[in-house]
mmCIF file of C-alpha atoms in Angstrom:
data_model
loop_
_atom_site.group_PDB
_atom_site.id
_atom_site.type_symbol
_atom_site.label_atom_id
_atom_site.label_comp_id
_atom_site.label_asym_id
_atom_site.label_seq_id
_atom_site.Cartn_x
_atom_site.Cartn_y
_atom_site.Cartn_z
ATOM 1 C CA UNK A 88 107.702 18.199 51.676
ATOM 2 C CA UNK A 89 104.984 20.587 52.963
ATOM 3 C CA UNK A 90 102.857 19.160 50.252
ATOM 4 C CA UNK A 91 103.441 15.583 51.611
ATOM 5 C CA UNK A 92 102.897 16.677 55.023
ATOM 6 C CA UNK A 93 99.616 17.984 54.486
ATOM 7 C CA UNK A 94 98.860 15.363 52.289
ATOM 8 C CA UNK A 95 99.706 13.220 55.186
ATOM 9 C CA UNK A 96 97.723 14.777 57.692
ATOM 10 C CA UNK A 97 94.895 15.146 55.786
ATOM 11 C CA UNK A 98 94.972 11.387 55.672
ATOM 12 C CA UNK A 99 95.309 10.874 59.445
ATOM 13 C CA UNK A 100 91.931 13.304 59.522
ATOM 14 C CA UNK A 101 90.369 11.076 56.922
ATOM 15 C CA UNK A 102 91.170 8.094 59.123
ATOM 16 C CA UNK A 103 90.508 9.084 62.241
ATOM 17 C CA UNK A 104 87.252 10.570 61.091
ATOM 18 C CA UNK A 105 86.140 7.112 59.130
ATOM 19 C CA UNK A 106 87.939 5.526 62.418
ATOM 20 C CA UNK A 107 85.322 7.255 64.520
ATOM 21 C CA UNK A 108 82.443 6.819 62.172
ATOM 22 C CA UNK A 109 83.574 3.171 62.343
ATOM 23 C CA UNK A 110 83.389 3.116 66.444
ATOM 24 C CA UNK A 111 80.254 4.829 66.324
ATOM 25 C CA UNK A 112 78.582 2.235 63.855
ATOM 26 C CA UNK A 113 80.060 -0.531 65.928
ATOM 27 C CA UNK A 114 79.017 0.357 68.955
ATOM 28 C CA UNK A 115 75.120 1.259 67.204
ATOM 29 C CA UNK A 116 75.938 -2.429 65.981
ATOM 30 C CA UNK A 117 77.101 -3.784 69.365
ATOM 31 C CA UNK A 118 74.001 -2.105 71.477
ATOM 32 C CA UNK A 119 71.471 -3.165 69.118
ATOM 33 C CA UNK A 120 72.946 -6.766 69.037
ATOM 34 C CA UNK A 121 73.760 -6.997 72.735
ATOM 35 C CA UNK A 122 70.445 -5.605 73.693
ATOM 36 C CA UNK A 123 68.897 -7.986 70.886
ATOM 37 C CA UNK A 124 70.759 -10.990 72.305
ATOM 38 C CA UNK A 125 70.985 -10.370 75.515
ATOM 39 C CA UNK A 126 67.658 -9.556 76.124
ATOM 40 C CA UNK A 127 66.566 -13.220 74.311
ATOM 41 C CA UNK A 128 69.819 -15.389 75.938
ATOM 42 C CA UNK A 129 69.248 -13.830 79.342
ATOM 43 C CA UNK A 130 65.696 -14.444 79.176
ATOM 44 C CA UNK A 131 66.147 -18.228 78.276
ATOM 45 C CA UNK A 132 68.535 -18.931 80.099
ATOM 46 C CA UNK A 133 67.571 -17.034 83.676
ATOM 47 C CA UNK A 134 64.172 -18.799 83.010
ATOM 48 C CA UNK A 135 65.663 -22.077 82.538
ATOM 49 C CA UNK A 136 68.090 -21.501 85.345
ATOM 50 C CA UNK A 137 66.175 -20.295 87.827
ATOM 51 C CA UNK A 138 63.598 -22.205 87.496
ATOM 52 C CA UNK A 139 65.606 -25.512 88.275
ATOM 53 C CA UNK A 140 67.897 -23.848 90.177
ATOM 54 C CA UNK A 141 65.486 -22.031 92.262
ATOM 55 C CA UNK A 142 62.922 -24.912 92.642
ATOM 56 C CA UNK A 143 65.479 -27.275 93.262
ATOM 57 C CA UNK A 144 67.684 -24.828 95.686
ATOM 58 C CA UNK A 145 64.574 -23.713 97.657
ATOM 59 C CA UNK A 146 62.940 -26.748 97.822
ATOM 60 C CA UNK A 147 65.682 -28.218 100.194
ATOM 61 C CA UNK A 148 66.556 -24.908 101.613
ATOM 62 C CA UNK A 149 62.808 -24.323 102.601
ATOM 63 C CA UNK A 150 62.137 -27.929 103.512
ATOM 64 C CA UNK A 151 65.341 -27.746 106.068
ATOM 65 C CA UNK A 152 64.776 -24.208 107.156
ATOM 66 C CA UNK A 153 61.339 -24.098 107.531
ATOM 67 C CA UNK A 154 61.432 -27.685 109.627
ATOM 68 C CA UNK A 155 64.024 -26.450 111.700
ATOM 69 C CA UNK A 156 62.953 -23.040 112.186
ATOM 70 C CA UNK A 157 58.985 -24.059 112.520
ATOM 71 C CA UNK A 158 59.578 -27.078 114.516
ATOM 72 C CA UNK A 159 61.804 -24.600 117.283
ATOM 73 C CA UNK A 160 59.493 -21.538 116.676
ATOM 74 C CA UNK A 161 56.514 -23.194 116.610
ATOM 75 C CA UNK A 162 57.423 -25.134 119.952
ATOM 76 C CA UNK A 163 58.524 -22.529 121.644
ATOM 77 C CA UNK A 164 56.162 -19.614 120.776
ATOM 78 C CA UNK A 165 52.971 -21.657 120.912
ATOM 79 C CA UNK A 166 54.155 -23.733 124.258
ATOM 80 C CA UNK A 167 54.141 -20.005 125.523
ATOM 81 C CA UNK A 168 51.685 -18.191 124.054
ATOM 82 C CA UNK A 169 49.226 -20.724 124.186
ATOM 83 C CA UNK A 170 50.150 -21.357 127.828
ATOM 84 C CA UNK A 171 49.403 -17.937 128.765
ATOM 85 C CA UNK A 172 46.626 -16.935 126.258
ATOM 86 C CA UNK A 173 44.526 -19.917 126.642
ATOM 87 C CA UNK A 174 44.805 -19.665 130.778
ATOM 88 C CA UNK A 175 43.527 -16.456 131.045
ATOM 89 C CA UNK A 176 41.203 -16.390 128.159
ATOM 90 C CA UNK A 177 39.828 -20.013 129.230
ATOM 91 C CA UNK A 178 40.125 -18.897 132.813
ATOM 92 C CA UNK A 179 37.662 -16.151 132.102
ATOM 93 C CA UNK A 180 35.844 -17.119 129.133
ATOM 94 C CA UNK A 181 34.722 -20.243 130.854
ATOM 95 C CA UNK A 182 34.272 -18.365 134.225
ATOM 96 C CA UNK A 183 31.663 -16.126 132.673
ATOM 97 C CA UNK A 184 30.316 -18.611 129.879
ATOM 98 C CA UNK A 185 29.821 -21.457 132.144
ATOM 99 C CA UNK A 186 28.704 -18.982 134.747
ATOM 100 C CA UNK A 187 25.822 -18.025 132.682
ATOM 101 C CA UNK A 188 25.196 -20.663 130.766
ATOM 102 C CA UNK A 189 24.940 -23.173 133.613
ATOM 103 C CA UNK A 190 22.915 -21.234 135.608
ATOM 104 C CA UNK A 191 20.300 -20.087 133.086
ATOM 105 C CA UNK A 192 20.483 -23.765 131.646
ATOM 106 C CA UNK A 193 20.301 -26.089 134.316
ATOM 107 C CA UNK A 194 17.467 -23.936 135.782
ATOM 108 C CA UNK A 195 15.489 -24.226 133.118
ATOM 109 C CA UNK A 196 16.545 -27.946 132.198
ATOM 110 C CA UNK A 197 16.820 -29.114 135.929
ATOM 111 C CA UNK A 198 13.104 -27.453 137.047
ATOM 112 C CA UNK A 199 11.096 -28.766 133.777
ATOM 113 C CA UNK A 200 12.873 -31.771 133.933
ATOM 114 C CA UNK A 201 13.041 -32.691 137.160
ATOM 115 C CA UNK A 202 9.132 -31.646 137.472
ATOM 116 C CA UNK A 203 8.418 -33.984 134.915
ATOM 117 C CA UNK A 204 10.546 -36.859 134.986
ATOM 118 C CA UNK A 205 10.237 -36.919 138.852
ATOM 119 C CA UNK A 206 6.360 -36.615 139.074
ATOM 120 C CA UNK A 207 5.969 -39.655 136.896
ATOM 121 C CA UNK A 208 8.663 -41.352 137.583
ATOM 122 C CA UNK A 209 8.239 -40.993 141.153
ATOM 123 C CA UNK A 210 4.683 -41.427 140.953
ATOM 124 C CA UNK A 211 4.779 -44.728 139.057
ATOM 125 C CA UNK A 212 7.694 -46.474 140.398
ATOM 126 C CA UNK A 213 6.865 -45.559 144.232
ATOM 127 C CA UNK A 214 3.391 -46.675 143.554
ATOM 128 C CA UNK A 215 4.349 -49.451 141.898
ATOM 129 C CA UNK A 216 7.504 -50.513 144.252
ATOM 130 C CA UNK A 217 6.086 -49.478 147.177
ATOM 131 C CA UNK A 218 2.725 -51.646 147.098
ATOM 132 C CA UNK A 219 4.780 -54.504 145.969
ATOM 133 C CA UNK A 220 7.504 -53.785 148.392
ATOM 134 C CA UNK A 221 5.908 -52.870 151.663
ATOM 135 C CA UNK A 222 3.289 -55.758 151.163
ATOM 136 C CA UNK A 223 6.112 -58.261 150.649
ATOM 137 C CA UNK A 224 8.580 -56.834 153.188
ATOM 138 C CA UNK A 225 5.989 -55.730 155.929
ATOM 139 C CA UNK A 226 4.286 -59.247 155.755
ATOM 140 C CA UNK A 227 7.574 -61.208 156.454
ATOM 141 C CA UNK A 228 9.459 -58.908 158.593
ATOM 142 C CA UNK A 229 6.920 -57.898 161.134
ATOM 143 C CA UNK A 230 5.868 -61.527 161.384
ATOM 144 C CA UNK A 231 9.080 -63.008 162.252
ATOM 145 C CA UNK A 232 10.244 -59.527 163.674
ATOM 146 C CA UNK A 233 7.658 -59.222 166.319
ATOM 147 C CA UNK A 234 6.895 -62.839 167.340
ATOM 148 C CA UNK A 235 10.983 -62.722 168.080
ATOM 149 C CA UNK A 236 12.075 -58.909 169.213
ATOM 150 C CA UNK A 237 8.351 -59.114 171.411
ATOM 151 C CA UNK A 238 9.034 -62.853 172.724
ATOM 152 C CA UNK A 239 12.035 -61.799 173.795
ATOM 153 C CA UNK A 240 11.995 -58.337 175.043
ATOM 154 C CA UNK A 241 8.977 -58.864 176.905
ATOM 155 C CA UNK A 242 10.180 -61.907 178.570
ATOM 156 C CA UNK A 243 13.490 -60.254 179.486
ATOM 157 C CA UNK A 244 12.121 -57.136 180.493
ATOM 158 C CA UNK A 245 8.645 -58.180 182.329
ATOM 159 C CA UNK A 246 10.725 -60.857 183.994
ATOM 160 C CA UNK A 247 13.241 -58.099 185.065
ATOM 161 C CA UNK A 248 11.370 -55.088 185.569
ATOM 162 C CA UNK A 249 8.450 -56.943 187.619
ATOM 163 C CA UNK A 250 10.880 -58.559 189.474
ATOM 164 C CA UNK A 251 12.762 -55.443 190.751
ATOM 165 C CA UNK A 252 9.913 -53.008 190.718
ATOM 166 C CA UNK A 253 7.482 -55.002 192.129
ATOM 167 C CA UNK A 254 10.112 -56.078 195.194
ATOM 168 C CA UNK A 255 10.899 -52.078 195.484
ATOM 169 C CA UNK A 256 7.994 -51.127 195.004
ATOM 170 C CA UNK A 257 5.781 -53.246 197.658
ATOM 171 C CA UNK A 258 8.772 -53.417 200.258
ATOM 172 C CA UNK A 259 8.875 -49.215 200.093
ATOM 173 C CA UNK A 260 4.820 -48.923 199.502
ATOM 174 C CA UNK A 261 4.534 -51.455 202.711
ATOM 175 C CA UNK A 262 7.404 -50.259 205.307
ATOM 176 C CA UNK A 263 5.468 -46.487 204.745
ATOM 177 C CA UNK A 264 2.285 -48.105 204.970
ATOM 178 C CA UNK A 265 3.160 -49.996 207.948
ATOM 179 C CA UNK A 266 5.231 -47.381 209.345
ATOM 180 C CA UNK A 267 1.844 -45.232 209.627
ATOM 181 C CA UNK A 268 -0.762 -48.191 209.817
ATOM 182 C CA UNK A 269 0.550 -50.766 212.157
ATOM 183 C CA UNK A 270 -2.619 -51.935 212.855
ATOM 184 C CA UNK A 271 -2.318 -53.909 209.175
ATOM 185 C CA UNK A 272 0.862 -55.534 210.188
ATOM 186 C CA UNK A 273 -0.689 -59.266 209.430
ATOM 187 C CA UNK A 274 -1.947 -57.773 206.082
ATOM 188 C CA UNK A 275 1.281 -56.211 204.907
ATOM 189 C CA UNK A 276 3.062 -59.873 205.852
ATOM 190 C CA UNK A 277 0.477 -61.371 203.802
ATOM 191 C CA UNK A 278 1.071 -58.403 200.569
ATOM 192 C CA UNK A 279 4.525 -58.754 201.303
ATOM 193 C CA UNK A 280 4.389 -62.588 200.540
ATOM 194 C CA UNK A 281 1.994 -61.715 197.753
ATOM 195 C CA UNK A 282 4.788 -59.446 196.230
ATOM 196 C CA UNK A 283 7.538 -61.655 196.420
ATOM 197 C CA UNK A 284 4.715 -64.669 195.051
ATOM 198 C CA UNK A 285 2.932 -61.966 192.346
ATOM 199 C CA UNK A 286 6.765 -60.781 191.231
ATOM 200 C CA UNK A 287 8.410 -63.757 190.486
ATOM 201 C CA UNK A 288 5.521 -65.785 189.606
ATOM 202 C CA UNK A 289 4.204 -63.314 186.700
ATOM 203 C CA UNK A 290 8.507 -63.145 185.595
ATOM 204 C CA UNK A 291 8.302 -66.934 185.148
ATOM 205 C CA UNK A 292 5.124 -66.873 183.846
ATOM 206 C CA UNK A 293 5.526 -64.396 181.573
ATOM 207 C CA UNK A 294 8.522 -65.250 180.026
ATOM 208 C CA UNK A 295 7.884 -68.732 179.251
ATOM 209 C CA UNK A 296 4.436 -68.155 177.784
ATOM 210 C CA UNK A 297 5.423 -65.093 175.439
ATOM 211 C CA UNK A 298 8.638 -66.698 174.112
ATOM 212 C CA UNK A 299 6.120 -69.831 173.515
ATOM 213 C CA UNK A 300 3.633 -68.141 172.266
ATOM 214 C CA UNK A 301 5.010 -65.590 170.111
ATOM 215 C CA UNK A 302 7.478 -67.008 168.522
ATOM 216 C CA UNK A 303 3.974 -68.652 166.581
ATOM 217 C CA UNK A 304 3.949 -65.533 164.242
ATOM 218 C CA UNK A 305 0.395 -64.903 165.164
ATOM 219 C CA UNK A 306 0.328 -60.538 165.317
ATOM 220 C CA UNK A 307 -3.459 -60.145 166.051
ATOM 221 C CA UNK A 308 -2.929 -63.072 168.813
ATOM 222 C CA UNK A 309 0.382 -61.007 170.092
ATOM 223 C CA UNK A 310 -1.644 -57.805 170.287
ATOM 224 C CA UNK A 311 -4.596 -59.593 171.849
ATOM 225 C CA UNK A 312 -2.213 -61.506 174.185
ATOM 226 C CA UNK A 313 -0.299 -58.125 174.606
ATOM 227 C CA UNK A 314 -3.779 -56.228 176.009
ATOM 228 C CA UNK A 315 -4.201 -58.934 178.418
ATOM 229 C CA UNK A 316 -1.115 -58.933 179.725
ATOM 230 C CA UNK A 317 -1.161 -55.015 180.417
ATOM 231 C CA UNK A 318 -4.925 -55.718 181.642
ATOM 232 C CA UNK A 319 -3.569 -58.698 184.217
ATOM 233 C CA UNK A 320 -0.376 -55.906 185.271
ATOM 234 C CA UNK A 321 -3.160 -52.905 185.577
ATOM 235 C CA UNK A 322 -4.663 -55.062 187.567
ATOM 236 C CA UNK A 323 -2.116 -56.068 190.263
ATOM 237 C CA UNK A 324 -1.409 -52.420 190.101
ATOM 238 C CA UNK A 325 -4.250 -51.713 191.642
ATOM 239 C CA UNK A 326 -4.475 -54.276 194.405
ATOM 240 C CA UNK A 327 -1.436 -53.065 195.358
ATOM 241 C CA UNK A 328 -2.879 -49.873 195.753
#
């Protein structure tokens, strides 16, 4: 029985040992071929899979997320920091910039520009509208202006003014002049009636030949006319003195 027993036992150590060597081939066998396959299935198949997965996954992940988030972030961070970045930087960029650059520009442009373009600008078109201008303009507007503003202003106002400062005048000239002379009584009643006939004869006179006459359009006959009558009033002037 002892015999059998070892016999036995020397069989379970036989086993166990070739049941161990066994184990340890298998799992040699199982690393090598799991490491073999694994290494080739895994990297076919993660490459195939996440390539379509992936590409398709994050195409409509990213095309959702990024339109969302971009379309809020993007609104909301540039809305601000653009508000607030471009006011001040503007506000003193362009302060300074425009500052400088208008003053050291339009000095220069605006004083060789303006010298130039002015001088013969100025020089040609003022000659040139000027002459034709002035010749036109002077020709028909003093002849109609004067015959008619000196027709009637002189016959208004020589009517008026002889009138009432000739009546003044002669009735205050002769009541002094009397008043110390009474010895020329008869010759202040006869320059008294020569007032009164002088006064409203030259008004009448005057205003019914200058509003005929002028109204011709005939200047050097309106000055000449013009002398004469100043000549005829310098003259009763000084018969009344």
């Amino acid at each position: 029985m002892q015999v059998v027993f070892i016999t036995y036992c020397v069989y379970i150590t036989c086993c166990n040992v070739n049941l161990c060597i066994l184990c340890s081939n298998l799992s040699i066998y199982l690393s090598i071929y799991l490491s073999i396959y694994l290494s080739i299935y895994l990297s076919i198949y993660l490459s195939i899979y996440l390539s379509i997965y992936l590409s398709i996954y994050l195409s409509i992940y990213l095309s959702i997320y990024l339109s969302i988030y971009l379309s809020i972030y993007l609104s909301i961070y540039l809305s601000i920091y653009l508000s607030i970045y471009l006011s001040i930087y503007l506000s003193i960029y362009l302060s300074i910039y425009l500052s400088i650059y208008l003053s050291i520009y339009l000095s220069i442009y605006l004083s060789i520009y303006l010298s130039i373009y002015l001088s013969i600008y100025l020089s040609i078109y003022l000659s040139i509208y000027l002459s034709i201008y002035l010749s036109i303009y002077l020709s028909i507007y003093l002849i109609y202006y004067l015959s008619i503003y000196l027709s009637i202003y002189l016959s208004i106002y020589l009517s008026i003014y002889l009138s009432i400062y000739l009546s003044i005048y002669l009735s205050i000239y002769l009541s002094i002049y009397l008043s110390i002379y009474p010895i020329y009584l008869s010759l202040s009643i006869y320059l008294s009636y020569l007032s009164i006939y002088l006064s409203s004869y030259l008004s009448i006179y005057l205003s019914i030949y200058l509003s005929i006459y002028l109204s011709k359009g005939n200047q050097s006959a309106e000055g000449t006319e013009f002398v004469r009558c100043c000549i005829i009033l310098d003259s009763v002037f000084k018969i009344m003195s």
